[in-house]
Coordinates of C-alpha atoms (C1' of nucleotides) in Angstrom, one line a residue:
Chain A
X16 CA 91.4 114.2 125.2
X17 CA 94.9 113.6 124.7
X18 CA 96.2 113.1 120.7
X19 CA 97.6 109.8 120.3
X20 CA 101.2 109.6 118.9
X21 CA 100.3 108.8 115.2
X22 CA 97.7 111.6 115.4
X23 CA 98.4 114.9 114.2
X24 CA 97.1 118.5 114.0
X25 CA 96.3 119.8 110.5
X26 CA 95.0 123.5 110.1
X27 CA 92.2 123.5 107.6
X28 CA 90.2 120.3 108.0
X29 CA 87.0 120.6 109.7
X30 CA 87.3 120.2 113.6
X31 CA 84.7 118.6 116.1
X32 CA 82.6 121.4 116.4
X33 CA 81.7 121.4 112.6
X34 CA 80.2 117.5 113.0
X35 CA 78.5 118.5 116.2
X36 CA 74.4 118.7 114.8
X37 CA 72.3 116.4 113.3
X38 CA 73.0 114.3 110.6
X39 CA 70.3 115.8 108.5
X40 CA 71.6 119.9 109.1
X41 CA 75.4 118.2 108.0
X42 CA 74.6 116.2 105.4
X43 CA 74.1 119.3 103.1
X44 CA 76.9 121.1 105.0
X45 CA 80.0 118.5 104.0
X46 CA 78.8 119.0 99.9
X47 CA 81.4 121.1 98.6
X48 CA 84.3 120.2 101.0
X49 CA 87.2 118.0 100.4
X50 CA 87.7 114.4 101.4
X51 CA 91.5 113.9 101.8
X52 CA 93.4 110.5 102.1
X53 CA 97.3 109.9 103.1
X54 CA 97.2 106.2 101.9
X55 CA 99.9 104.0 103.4
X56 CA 102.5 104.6 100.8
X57 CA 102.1 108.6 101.5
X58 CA 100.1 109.7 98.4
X59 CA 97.7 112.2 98.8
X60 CA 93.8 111.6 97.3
X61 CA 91.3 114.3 97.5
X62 CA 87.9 114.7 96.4
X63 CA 85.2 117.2 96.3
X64 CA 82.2 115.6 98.4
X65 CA 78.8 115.6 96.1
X66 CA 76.7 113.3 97.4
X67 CA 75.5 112.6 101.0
X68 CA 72.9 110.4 103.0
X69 CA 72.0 111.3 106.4
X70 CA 71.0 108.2 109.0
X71 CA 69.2 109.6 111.7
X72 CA 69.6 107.2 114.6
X73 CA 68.0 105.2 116.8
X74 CA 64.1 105.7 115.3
X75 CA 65.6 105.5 111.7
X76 CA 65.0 102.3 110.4
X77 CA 67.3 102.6 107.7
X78 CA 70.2 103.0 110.0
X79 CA 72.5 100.3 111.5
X80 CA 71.9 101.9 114.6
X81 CA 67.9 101.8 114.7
X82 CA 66.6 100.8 117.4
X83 CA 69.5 101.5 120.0
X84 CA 71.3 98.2 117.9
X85 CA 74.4 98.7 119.3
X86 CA 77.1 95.4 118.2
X87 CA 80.8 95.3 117.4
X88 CA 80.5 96.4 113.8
X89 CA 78.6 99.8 114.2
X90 CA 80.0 100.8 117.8
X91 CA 82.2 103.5 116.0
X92 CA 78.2 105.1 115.4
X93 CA 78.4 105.6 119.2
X94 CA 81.9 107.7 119.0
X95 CA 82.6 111.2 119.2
X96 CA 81.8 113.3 116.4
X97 CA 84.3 113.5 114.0
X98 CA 84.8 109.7 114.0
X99 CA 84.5 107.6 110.9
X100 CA 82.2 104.6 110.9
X101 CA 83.1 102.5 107.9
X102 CA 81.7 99.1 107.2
X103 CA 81.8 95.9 105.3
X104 CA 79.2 94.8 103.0
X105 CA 78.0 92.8 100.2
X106 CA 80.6 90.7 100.6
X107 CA 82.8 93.0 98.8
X108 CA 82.0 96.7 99.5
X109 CA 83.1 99.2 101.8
X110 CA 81.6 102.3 103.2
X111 CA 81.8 105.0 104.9
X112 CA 80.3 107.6 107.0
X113 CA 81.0 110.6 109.5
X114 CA 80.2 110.3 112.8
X115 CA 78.1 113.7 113.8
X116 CA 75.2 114.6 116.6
X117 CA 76.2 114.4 120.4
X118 CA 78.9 111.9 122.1
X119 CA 77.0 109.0 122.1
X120 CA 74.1 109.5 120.0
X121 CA 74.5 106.9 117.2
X122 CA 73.6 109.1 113.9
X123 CA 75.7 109.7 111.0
X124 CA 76.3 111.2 107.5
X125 CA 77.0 108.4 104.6
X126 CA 79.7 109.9 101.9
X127 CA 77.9 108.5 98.9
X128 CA 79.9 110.5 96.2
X129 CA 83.0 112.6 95.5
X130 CA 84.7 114.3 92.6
X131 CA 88.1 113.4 92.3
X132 CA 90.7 115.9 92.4
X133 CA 94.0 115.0 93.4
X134 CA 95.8 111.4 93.0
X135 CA 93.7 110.5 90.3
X136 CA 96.1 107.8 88.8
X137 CA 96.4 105.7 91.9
X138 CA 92.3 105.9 91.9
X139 CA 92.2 104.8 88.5
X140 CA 94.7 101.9 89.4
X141 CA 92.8 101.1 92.5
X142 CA 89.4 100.8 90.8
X143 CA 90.8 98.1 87.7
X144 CA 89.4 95.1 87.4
X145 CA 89.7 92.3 85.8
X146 CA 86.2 92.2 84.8
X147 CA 85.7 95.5 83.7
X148 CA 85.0 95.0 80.5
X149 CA 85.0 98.9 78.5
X150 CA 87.6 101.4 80.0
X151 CA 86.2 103.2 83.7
X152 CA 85.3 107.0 83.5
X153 CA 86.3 109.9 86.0
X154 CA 82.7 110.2 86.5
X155 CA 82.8 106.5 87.8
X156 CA 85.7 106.5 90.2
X157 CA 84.2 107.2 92.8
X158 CA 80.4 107.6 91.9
X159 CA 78.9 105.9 94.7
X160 CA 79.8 104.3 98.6
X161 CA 80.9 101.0 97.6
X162 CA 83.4 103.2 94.7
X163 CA 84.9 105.9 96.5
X164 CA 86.4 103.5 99.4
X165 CA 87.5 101.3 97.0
X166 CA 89.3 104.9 95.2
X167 CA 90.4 106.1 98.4
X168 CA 91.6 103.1 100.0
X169 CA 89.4 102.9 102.7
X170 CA 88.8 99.8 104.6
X171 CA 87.7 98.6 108.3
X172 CA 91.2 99.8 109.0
X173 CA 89.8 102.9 109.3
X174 CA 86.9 102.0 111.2
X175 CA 86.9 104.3 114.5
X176 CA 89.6 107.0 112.9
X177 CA 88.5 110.6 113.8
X178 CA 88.3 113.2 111.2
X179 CA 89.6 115.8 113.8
X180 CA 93.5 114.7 114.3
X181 CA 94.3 111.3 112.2
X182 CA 96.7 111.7 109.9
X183 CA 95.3 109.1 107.6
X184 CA 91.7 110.8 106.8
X185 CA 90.4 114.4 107.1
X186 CA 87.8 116.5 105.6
X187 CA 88.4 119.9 104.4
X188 CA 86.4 122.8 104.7
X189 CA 84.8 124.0 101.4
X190 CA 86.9 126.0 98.8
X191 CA 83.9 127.2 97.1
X192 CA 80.4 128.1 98.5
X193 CA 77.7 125.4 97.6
X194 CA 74.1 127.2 97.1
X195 CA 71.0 126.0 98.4
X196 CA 69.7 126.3 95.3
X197 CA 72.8 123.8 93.8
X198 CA 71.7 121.5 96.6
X199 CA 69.1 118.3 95.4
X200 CA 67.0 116.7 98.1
X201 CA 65.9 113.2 97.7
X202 CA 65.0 109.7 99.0
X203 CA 67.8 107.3 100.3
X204 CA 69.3 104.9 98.1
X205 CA 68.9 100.9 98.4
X206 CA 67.1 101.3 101.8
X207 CA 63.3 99.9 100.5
X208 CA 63.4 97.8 103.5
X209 CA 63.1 100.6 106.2
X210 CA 59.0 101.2 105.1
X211 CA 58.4 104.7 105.3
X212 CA 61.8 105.9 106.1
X213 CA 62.8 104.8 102.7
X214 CA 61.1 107.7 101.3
X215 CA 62.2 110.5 103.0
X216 CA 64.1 113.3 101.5
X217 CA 67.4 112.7 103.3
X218 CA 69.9 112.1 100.3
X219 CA 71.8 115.0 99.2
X220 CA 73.9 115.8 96.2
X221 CA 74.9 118.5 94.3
X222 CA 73.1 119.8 91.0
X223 CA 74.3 118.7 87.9
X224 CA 77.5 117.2 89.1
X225 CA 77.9 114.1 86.6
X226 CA 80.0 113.0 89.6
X227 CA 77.0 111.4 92.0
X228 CA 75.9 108.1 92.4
X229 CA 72.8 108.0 89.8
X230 CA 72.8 109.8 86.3
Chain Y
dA30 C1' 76.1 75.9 114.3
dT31 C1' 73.3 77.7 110.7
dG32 C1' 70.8 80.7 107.5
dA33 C1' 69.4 85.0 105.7
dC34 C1' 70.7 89.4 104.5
dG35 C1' 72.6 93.5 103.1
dA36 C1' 73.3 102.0 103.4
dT37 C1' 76.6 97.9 96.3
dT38 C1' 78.6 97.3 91.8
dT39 C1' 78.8 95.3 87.4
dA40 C1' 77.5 92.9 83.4
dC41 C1' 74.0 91.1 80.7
dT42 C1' 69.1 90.7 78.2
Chain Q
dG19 C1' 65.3 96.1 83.9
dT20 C1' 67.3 91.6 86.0
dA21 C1' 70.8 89.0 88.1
dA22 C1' 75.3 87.5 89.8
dA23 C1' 79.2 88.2 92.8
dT24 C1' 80.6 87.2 97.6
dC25 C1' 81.2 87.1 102.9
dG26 C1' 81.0 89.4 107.6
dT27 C1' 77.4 90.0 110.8
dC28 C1' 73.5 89.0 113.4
dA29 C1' 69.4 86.6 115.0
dT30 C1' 67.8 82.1 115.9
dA31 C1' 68.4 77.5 117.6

DNA sequence: ATGACGATTTACT
DNA sequence: GTAAATCGTCATA
């Protein structure tokens, strides 16, 4: 496939062959790598990915995508891997997830959690509010989905963006190993509705990082 | 056209 | 622990 004009070529960020498996096998695999942002004005965010939900597809009732659902808002599922499907919900929240499995196959890996490490004033400024009432923590900027857009800047603008070659969003590859034994398995938050899917183990985060999404 | 519902976050009791 | 905030999306009519 031909790069667009605004895409670009970075060395280091994972390419399309390291989102090419199931969402469960990645889910683990992106803990420890780095979620970088250019944001419109040119800053640079980065974060160290701790927490991870993997949607399994078409039988996982939890997913957007269960049961072959296939509808404006969650065709970027359906994309290459690599791509980013982030969407709108709440009525206030973003989030976002990496696109993963085979072309076509509409399964996923949700970013749940990061620990900033670059850009950590514009984060700051991008998470006030005027109803915050006591002053946020850097253990709360982007401890959770819904918080780690809202850090990063990430919106349906970046719906359908590919990991591999935008110059907006990339991930990468870890600086540090990540044990299995510093990985925690366990059930998927706020899905209760999807019956038994709700309970199985397919959150991911790392051990002791005061950085995830429940403390 | 309408109504119910979120892969959430925050404050309050 | 409970509840409010807030609106795009999707199924139903």
């Amino acid at each position: 496939m031909k790069p667009a004009a605004s895409d670009i070529v970075t060395p280091g960020r994972l390419m399309e062959a390291d989102y090419a498996m199931g969402s469960e096998e990645l889910a683990p695999r992106l803990l420890g790598c780095t979620l970088v942002r250019i944001t419109k004005s040119g800053a640079r965010l980065a974060g160290r990915i701790v927490e991870t939900e993997a949607y399994i597809g078409v039988k996982d009732k939890a997913a957007h995508s269960f049961g072959g659902r296939r509808t404006d808002r969650n065709e970027s599922m359906y994309g290459p891997p690599g791509a980013c499907y982030v969407y709108f919900t709440y009525g206030m929240h973003h989030c976002v997830n990496v696109v993963c499995g085979a072309v076509g196959e509409p399964v996923a890996v949700l970013l749940r959690a990061v620990e900033p490490i670059e850009g950590l004033d514009i984060m700051l400024r991008n998470r006030a509010s005027e109803r915050r009432q006591s002053p946020i923590r850097v253990s709360d900027l982007c401890s959770g989905p819904g918080k780690l857009c809202q850090a990063f800047e990430i919106d349906r603008a970046l719906n359908g963006a590919n990991l591999c070659r935008d110059e907006r969003i990339y991930i990468e590859p870890r600086r540090e190993p990540v044990s299995n034994a510093e990985v925690v398995r366990s059930p998927r938050i706020g899905v209760a509705y999807a019956g038994e899917w709700a309970s199985r183990p397919l959150r991911f985060h790392v051990a002791n990082s005061p950085h995830v999404s429940r403390k």
